[in-house]
Structure formats: structure tokens, C-alpha cells
Coordinates of C-alpha atoms and ligand atoms in Angstrom, one line a residue:
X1 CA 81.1 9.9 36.3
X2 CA 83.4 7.6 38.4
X3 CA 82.7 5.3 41.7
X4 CA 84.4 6.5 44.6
X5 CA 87.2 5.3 44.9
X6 CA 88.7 4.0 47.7
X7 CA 91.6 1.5 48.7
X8 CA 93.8 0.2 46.0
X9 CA 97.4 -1.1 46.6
X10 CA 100.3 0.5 44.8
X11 CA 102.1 -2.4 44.2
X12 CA 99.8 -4.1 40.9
X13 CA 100.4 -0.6 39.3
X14 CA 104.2 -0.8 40.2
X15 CA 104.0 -4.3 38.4
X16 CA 102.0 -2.9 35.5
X17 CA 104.4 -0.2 34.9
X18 CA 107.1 -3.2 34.7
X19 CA 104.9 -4.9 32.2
X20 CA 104.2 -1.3 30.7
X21 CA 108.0 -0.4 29.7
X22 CA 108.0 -4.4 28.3
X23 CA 105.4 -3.9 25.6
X24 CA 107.4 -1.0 24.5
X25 CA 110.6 -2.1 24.0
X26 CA 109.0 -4.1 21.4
X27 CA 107.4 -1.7 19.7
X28 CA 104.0 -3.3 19.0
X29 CA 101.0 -3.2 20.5
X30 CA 98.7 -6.4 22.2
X31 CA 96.1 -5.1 19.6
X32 CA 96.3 -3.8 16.4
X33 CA 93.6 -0.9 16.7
X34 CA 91.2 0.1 19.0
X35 CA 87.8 2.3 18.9
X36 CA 86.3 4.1 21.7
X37 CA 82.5 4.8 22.2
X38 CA 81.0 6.8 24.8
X39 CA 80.9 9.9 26.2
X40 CA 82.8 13.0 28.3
X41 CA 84.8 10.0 30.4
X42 CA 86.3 9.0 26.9
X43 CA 85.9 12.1 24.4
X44 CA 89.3 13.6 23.7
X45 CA 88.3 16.4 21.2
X46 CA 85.3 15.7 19.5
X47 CA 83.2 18.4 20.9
X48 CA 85.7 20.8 20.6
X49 CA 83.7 22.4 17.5
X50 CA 80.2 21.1 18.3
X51 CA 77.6 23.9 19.2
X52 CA 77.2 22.4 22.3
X53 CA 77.7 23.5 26.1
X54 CA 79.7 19.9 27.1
X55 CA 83.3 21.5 26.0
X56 CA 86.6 20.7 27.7
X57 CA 89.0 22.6 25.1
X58 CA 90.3 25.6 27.9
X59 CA 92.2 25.9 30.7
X60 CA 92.8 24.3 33.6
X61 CA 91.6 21.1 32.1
X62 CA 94.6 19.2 30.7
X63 CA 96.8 20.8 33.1
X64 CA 98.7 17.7 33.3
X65 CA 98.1 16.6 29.7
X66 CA 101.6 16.9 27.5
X67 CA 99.8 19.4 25.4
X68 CA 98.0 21.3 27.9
X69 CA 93.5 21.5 27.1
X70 CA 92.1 18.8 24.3
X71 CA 88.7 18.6 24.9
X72 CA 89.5 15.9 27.8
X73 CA 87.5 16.1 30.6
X74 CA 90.1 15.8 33.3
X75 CA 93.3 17.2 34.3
X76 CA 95.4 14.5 32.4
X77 CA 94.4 11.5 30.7
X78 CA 91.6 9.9 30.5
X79 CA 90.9 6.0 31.6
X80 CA 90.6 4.9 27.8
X81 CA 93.9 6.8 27.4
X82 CA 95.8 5.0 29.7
X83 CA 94.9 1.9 28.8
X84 CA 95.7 2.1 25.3
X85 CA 99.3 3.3 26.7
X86 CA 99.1 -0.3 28.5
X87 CA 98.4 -1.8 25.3
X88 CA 101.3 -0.4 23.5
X89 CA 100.0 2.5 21.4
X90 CA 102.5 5.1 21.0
X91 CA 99.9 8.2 20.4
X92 CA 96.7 8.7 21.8
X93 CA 93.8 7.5 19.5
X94 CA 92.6 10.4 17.7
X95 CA 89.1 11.7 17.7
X96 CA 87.1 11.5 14.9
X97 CA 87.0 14.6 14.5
X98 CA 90.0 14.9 13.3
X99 CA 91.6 12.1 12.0
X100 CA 92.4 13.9 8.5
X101 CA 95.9 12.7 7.8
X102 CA 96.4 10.4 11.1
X103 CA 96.4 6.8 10.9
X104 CA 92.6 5.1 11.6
X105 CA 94.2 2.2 11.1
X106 CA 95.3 2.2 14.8
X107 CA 91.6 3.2 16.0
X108 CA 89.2 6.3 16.0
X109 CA 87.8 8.2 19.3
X110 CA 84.4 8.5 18.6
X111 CA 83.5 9.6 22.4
X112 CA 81.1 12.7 22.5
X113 CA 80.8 14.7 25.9
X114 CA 77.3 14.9 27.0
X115 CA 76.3 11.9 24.4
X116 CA 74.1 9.1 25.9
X117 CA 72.4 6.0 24.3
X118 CA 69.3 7.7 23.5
X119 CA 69.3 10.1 20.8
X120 CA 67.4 13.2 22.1
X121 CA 69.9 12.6 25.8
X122 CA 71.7 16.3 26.3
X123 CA 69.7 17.4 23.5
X124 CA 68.7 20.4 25.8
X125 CA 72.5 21.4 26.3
X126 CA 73.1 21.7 22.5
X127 CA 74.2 18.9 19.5
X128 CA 76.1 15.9 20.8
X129 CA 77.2 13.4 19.0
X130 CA 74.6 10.2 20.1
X131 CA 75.9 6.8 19.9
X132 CA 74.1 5.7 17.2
X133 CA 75.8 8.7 15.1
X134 CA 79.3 7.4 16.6
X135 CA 78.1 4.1 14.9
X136 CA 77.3 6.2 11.5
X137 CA 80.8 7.6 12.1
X138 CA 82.2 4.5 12.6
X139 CA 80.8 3.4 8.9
X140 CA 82.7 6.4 7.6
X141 CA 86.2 4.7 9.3
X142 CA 85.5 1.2 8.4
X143 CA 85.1 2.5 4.8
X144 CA 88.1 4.3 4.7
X145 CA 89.9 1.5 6.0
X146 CA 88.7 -0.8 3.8
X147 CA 90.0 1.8 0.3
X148 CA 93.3 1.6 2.3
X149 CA 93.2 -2.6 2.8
X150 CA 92.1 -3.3 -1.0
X151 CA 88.5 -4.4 0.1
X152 CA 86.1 -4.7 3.0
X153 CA 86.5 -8.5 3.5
X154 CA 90.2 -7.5 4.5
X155 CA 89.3 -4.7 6.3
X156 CA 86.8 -7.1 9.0
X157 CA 89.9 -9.8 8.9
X158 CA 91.5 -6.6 10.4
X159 CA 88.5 -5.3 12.4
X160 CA 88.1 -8.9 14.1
X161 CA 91.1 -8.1 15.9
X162 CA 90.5 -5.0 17.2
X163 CA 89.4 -3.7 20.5
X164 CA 86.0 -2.0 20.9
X165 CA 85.7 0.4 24.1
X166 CA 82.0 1.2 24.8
X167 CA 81.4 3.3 27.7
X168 CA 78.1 5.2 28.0
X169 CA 75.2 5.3 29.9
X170 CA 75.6 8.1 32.2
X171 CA 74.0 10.6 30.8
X172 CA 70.7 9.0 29.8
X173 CA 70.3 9.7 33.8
X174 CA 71.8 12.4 34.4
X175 CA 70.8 14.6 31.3
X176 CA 67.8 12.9 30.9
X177 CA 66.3 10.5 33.1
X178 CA 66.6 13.2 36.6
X179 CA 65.6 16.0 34.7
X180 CA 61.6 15.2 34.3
X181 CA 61.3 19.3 33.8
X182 CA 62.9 18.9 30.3
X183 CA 62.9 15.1 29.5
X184 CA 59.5 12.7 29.7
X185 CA 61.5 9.3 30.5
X186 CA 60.7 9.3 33.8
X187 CA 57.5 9.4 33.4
X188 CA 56.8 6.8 30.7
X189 CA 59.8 4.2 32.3
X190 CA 60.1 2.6 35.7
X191 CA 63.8 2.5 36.3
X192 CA 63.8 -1.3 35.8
X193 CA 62.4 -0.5 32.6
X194 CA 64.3 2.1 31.5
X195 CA 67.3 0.3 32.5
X196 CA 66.0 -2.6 29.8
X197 CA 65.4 0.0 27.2
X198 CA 68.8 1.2 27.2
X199 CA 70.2 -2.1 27.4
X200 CA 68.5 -2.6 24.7
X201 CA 69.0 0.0 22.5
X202 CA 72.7 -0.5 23.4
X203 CA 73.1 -4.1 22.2
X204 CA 71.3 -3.3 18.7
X205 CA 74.3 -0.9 17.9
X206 CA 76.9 -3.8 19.5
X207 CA 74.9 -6.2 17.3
X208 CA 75.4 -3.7 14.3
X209 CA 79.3 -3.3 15.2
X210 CA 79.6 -6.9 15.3
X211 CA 78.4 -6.6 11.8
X212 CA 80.7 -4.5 10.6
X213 CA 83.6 -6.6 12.2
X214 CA 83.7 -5.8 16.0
X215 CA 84.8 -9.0 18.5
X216 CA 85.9 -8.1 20.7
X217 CA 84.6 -5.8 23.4
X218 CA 85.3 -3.7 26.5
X219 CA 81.5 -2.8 27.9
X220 CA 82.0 -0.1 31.0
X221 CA 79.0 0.1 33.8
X222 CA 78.1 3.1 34.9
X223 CA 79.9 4.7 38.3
X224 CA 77.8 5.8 41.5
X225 CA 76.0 8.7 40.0
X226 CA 74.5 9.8 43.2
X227 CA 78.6 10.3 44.4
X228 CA 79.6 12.8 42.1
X229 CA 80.4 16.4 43.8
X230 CA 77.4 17.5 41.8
X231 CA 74.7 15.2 43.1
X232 CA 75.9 15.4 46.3
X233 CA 75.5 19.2 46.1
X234 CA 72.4 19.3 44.6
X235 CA 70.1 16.9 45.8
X236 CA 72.7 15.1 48.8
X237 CA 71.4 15.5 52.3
X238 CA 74.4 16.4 55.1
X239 CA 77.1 15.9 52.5
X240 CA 76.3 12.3 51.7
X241 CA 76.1 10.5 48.3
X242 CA 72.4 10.1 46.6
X243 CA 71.3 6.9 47.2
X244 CA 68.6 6.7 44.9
X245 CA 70.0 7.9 41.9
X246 CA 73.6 4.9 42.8
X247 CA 70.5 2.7 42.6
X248 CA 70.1 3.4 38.7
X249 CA 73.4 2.9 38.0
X250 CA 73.1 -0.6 39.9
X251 CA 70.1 -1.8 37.9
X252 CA 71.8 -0.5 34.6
X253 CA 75.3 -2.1 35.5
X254 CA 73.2 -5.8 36.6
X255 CA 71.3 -5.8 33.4
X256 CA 74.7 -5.0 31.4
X257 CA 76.4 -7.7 33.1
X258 CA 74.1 -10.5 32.3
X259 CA 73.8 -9.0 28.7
X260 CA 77.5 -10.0 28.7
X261 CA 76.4 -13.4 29.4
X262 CA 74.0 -13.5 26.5
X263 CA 76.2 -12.4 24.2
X264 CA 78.7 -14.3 24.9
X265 CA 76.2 -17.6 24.5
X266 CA 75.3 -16.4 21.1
X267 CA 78.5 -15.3 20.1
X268 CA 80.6 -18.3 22.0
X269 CA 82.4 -19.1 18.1
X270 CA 83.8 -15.9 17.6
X271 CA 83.7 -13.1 19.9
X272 CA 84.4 -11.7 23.2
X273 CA 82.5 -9.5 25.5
X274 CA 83.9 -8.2 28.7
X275 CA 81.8 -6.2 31.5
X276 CA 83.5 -3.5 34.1
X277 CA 82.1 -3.0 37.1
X278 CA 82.5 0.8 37.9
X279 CA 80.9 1.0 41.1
X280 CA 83.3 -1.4 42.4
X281 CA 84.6 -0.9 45.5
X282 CA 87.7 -3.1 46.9
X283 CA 86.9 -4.3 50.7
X284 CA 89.9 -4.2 51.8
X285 CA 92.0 -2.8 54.6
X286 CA 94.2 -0.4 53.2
X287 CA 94.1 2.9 53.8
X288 CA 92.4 5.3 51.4
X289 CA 94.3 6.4 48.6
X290 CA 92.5 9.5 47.8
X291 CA 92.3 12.5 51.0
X292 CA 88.8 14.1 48.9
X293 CA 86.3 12.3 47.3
X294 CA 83.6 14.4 47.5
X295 CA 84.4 18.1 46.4
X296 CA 86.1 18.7 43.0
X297 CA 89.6 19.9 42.7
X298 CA 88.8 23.2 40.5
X299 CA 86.8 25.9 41.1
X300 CA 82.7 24.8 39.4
X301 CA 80.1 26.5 37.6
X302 CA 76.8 25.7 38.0
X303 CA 76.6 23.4 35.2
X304 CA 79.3 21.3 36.9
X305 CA 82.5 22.0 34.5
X306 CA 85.8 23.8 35.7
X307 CA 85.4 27.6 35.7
X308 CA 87.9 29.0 33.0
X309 CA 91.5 29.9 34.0
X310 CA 90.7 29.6 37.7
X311 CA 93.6 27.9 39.6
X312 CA 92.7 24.3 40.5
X313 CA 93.9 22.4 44.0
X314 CA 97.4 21.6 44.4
X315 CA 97.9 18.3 44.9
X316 CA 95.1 16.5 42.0
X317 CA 96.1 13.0 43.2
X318 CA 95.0 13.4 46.7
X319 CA 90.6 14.2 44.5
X320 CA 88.9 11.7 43.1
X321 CA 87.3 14.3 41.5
X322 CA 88.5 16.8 38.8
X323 CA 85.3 18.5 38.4
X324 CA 81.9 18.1 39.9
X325 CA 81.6 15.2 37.4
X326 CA 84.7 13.7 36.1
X327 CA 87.9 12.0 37.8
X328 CA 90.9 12.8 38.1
X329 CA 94.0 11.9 36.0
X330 CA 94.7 9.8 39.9
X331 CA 91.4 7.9 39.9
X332 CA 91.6 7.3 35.6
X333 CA 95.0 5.2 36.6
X334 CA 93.5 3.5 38.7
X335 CA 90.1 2.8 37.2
X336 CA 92.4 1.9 33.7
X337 CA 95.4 -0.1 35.6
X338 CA 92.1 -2.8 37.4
X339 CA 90.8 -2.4 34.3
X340 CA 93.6 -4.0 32.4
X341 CA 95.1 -6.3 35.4
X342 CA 92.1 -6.9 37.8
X343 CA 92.9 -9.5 40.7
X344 CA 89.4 -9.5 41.6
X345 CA 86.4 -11.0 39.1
X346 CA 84.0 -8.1 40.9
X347 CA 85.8 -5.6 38.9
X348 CA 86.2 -7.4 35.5
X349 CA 83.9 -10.0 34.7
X350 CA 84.5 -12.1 33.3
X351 CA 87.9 -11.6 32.7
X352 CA 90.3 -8.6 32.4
X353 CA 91.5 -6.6 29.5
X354 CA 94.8 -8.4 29.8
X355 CA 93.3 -12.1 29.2
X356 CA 90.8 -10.3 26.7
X357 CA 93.5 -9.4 24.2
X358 CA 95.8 -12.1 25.3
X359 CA 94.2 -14.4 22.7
X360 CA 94.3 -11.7 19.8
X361 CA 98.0 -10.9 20.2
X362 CA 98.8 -14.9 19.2
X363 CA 95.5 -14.4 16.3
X364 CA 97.5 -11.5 15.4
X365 CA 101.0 -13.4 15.2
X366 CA 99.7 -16.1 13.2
X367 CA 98.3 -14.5 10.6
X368 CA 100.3 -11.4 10.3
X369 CA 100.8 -12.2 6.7
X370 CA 97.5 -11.2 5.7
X371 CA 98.0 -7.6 6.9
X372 CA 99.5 -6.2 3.3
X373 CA 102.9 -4.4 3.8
X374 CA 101.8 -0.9 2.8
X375 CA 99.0 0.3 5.7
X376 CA 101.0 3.3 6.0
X377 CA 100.0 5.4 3.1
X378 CA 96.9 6.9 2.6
X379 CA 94.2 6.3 0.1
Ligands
LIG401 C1 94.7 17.3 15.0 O1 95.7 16.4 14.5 C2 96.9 17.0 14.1 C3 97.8 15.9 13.5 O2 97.7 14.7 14.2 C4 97.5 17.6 15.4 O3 98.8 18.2 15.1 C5 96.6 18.6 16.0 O4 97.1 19.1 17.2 C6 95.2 18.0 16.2 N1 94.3 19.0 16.7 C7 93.4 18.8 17.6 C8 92.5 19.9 17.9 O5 93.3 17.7 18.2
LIG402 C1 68.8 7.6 16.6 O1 69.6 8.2 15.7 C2 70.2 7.3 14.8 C3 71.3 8.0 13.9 O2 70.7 9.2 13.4 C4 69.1 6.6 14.0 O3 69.7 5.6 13.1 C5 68.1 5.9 14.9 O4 67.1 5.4 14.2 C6 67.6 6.9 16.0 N1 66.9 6.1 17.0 C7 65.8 6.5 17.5 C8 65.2 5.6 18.5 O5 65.2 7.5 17.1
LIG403 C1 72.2 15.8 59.1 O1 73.2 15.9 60.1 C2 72.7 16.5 61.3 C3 73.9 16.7 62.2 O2 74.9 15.6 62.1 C4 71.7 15.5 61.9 O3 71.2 16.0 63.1 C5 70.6 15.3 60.9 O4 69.7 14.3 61.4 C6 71.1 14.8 59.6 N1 70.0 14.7 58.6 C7 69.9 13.7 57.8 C8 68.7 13.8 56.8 O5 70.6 12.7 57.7
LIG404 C1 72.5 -13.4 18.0 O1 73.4 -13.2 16.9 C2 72.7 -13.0 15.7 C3 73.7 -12.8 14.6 O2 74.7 -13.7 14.6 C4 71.7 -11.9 15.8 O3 70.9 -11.8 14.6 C5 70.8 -12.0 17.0 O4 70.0 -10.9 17.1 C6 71.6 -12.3 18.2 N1 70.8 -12.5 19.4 C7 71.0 -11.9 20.6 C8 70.1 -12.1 21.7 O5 72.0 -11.1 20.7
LIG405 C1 80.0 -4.2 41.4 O1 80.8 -4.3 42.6 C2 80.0 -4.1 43.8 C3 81.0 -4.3 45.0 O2 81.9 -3.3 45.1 C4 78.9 -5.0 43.9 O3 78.1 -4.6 45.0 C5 78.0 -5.0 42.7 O4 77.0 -5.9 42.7 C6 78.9 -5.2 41.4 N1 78.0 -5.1 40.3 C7 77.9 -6.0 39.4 C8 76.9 -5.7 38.2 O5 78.5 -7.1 39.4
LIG406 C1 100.0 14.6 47.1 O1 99.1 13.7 47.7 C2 99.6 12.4 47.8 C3 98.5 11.4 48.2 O2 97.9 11.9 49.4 C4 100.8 12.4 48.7 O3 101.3 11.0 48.8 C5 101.9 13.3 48.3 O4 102.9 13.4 49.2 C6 101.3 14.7 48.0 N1 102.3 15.6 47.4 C7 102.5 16.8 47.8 C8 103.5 17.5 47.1 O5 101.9 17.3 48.7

């Protein structure tokens, strides 16, 4: 669930690519590892073999993937994807579903379509994997990592440099909240106070990463909900985008934003917090980049995912859309290339990924020693 996008300039990305082929030549990445929360904007496999309807793993998603369907929910890569490309990282980081015999060390995928912050969110479509189980499988990595670094002090020296990608949030309204027929929230929470709850909810599990060595992080905001194809389908009048349910998402993303603040009051010592503004829109006066924003590129079923093996549009960078819920591979480069290198504080607040792990790369170079020689071989 993505903001519409509109106007972005080419030229940053051109940059960023410049900067992009840099960090390769070098062969390391601006961060040593990274984990990813959240839920079918970031999943990359792990519902695969979960008896749940939220699956991705058939064609035409990952048409434009190297290696054709994964369980993304897009034609190519996802946001999270890209970014960690920006950061250096050679692979993709694997889900957690199978990381057997890849290396945790760079980061686990933890990212569950359907998942919300609230347990029983999607619990009507089937098992998804919640974010507080994500945090339970998280345990299982920081455990393994700490066999494989000789003990769990060593393994949060490494942790503290990592990044921590949490982006989820969606869901608890749109397979929860706006369905009062299967789901009571709506009827015990005001959406101010439902907003609070999941803020709430959501910084006891950052509280619990931090715990368990997490500094620094990447918190996403949700996109306009009431613009995806589906909602405008559904419950739109004349084609046009549901206010009320962007209205959520703004209440959610205000209340995440000044939880940033907090967090970064109580935490000033020793770690970072970052909030993205997904229903960002630039004012300016370029053109649009995208030619549809409200109609998905393939062919729908009801439940909003691409219709197997039917042929999608031609030309995927002219939709915002991919499906009548998630972006394209086109508006995932651009959500992840302002996510990384933002030139305006609206979008990353309060700073961008860029100046995030800035800091960590020198951490990183100064006490490289630490890191024994032999993280390659498994436990
Ligand atoms: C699982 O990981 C292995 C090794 O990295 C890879 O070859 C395989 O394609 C992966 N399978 C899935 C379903 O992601
Ligand atoms: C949600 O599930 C997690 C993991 O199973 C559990 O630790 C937590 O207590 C549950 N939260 C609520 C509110 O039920
Ligand atoms: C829908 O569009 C029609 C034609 O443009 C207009 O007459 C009508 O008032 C619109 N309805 C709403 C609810 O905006
Ligand atoms: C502040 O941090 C401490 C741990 O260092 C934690 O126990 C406490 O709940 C945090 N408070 C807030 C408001 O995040
Ligand atoms: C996100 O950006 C939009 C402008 O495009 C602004 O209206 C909104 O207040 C911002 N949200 C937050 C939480 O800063
Ligand atoms: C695809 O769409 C983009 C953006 O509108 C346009 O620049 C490009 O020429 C199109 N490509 C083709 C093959 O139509």
C-alpha cells in the first residue's frame, strides 16, 4: 500500500546510481546487516508455505525479478530490496523462511504478507506471521548469530550496527480495522485511539529489539490507503481516492512521527530512529512520472492479488500500481531511492537513510577488529 506517486525528478536517481556503482567497487556495504519487519510491501518469500491466502509465489508477479515469482508482491523488487542494493549488499536478504545455509549474518527478511501489528490482523484470510512472531523469529537469528560470534555480548556489539527496517501498519486497517463484519476494532477504538494502540503495541516490540541489540532504525508510515485501485473500487465515489480511510493512515503516520521524537529523547546516547513519510507527496512542477495511478497493471481478483498467468500491461513503469494493492517495481525505486537520498525533510524526518548509516560505516571502520575473522562458516 503505496502513496500516489506523483512528480519526482530523474536526475537524484541518476546521481544515486553514480553513488550506487561506488559502493560496489568496494565491495562492502554502509552496514554490516540489516533486518526487515513488516508485511506484503517487504515479504520476499516467507508466506510462500504458510496456509494462508496472502501468496505471491506464481506468475506474473516477479516478472521483472532475475528469478522470475518469490513470494514478492510486485513485478520486480521490492522498496526494502532496492535499498539494500544502495547499501552495498550483493544478494537480497533472505527470508526467514529460509535462511538454512545462507548467511544471517548479513540480515534476515522477516516480512509476512497480510501481517499487521495486531495479532489476530488477517487472521480471517489464514496464518500470517504477526509482528510480534517476527520478533520471536528474530530471537531464533540473534541466537544463531550469537553460536556463530562465540557469545551474545559479541553478537549485540555486532547487532548495534545493524539496520532495522520496520514497515507495517497497513493491514491493521485494511484487514482489520474496515472490516467491522469480521473484526470488533472499530467498534471498541476511535481512530485516534486505535492509532495510539498500535503505536503502542509497535514501540513495545522496538523497545524489545532494542533489547536484543537494535539501534538503529528505519520506521515506514503508512501510504494513502484510501488510493489503492482496491479502495477506490470498492468504496471510491466517481473514481476518486477514499478520503476517510487516507485519514487513518494520516493519524497513524503523525503519531509515528512524534514517537520518533520520543525515542530519540530517551535513546539520545545510543540509538537512532528515523521516520518515512509515505504519503508524501512532492509539490513540485514537474510533470507526472507515472501515466496510471489508479488501476493496477495486471488483471485482479476480487481479493485484490494478480490473477494467475494472465498477461499484465506493457509498459509497468508508466502504473503506480502492480496490483490493486501493491506498487510497482517503478514506484518501489522511487519510494527506496527518497528513502535513501531525500532532499526534502517531509519525506525523511529526521534525516535520510544515507546520514542514518553514515555514522555506522566510520563505527564500523573503527572497530572492525572486534568482528572475529571466521563469520563465514556455520555453527
Ligand atoms: C532458498 O535458498 C537457496 C539458497 O540460498 C536458494 O537457492 C533457493 O532458491 C531459495 N528458495 C526460495 C524459495 O527462496
Ligand atoms: C501476540 O503474539 C505474541 C507472540 O505470540 C505474544 O507474545 C503477545 O503476547 C500477543 N499479544 C497480544 C496482545 O495478544
Ligand atoms: C460523480 O461525477 C458526476 C459526473 O462528473 C457528477 O455529476 C457527480 O456529482 C459526482 N458524484 C460525486 C459523489 O462526486
Ligand atoms: C526508555 O528506555 C528504557 C530502556 O532504556 C525503557 O525501559 C523505557 O520504557 C523507555 N521509555 C520510552 C517512553 O520509550
Ligand atoms: C507527509 O507529507 C505530507 C505532504 O506531502 C504532509 O501533508 C504530511 O503531514 C506528512 N506527514 C507527516 C507525519 O509528517
Ligand atoms: C514506458 O513508459 C515510460 C514512462 O511513461 C516511457 O518513458 C517509455 O517510453 C515507455 N516505454 C515504452 C516501450 O513504451
Amino acid at each position: 500500500m503505496e502513496s500516489m506517486i506523483k512528480t519526482w525528478l530523474v536526475m537524484p536517481i541518476l546521481f544515486l546510481y553514480a553513488s550506487y556503482l561506488h559502493y560496489c567497487v568496494n565491495g562492502k556495504s554502509q552496514v554490516p546487516c540489516v533486518f526487515i519487519f513488516g508485511d506484503s510491501l517487504s515479504d520476499c518469500g516467507n508466506n510462500n508455505n504458510l496456509p494462508t491466502s496472502p501468496k505471491s509465489n506464481y506468475s506474473p508477479y516477479g516478472i521483472d525479478f532475475p528469478v522470475g515469482p518469490t513470494g514478492r508482491f510486485t513485478n520486480g523488487r521490492t522498496s526494502v530490496d532496492i535499498i539494500t542494493q544502495v547499501l552495498g549488499f550483493e544478494k537480497f536478504i533472505p527470508p526467514f523462511a529460509n535462511t538454512s545455509g545462507s548467511d544471517i549474518l548479513k540480515g534476515v527478511n522477516y516480512a509476512s504478507g497480510g501481517a499487521g501489528i495486531r495479532n489476530e490482523t488477517s487472521k480471517a484470510t489464514g496464518f500470517v506471521i504477526s509482528l510480534g512472531l517476527q520478533l520471536t523469529n528474530h530471537g531464533v537469528t540473534v541466537s544463531q548469530i550469537a553460536t556463530r560470534l562465540g557469545s551474545l555480548d559479541k553478537a549485540q556489539q555486532y547487532l548495534n550496527k545493524c539496520l532495522y527496517y520496520v514497515n507495517i501498519g497497513s493491514n491493521d486497517y485494511i484487514n482489520n480495522y474496515f472490516l467491522p463484519e469480521l473484526y470488533p476494532t472499530s467498534k471498541i477504538y476511535s481512530p485516534q485511539q486505535y492509532a495510539e494502540a498500535l503505536i503502542q503495541e509497535l514501540s513495545l516490540n522496538l523497545l524489545a529489539l532494542h533489547g536484543i541489540g537494535a539501534r538503529n532504525y528505519v520506521l515506514v508510515g503508512l501510504g494513502r490507503l484510501g488510493c489503492t485501485p482496491n479502495a477506490i473500487y470498492t468504496r471510491g465515489t466517481n473514481g476518486s481516492c477514499v478520503d476517510e480511510e487516507n485519514a487513518h493512515a494520516f493519524i497513524f503516520n503523525a503519531k509515528l512521527k512524534s514517537q520518533v521524537n520520543v525515542f530519540m529523547k530517551n535513546f539520545s546516547a545510543d540509538s537512532k530512529f528515523i521516520f518515512i513519510n509515505s504519503t508524501f507527496e512532492s509539490d513540485g512542477q514537474n510533470s507526472d512520472r507515472f501515466v496510471v495511478s489508479n488501476a493496477p497493471c495486471c488483471p485482479s481478483k476480487l481479493s485484490g492479488e494478480c490473477i494467475p498467468d494472465e498477461r499484465p500491461c506493457y509498459n509497468r513503469s508508466e502504473y503506480v500500481f502492480w496490483d490493486e494493492f501493491h506498487p510497482t517495481e517503478a514506484s518501489n525505486l522511487l519510494t527506496a531511492m527518497r528513502s535513501y537520498d531525500s532532499h526534502n525533510s517531509g519525506f525523511t524526518y529526521p534525516m535520510d537513510i544515507k546520514h542514518l548509516v553514515e555514522h555506522e560505516t566510520k563505527l564500523e571502520l573503527e572497530s572492525t577488529n572486534e568482528i572475529p575473522s571466521n563469520l563465514g562458516t556455520s555453527s
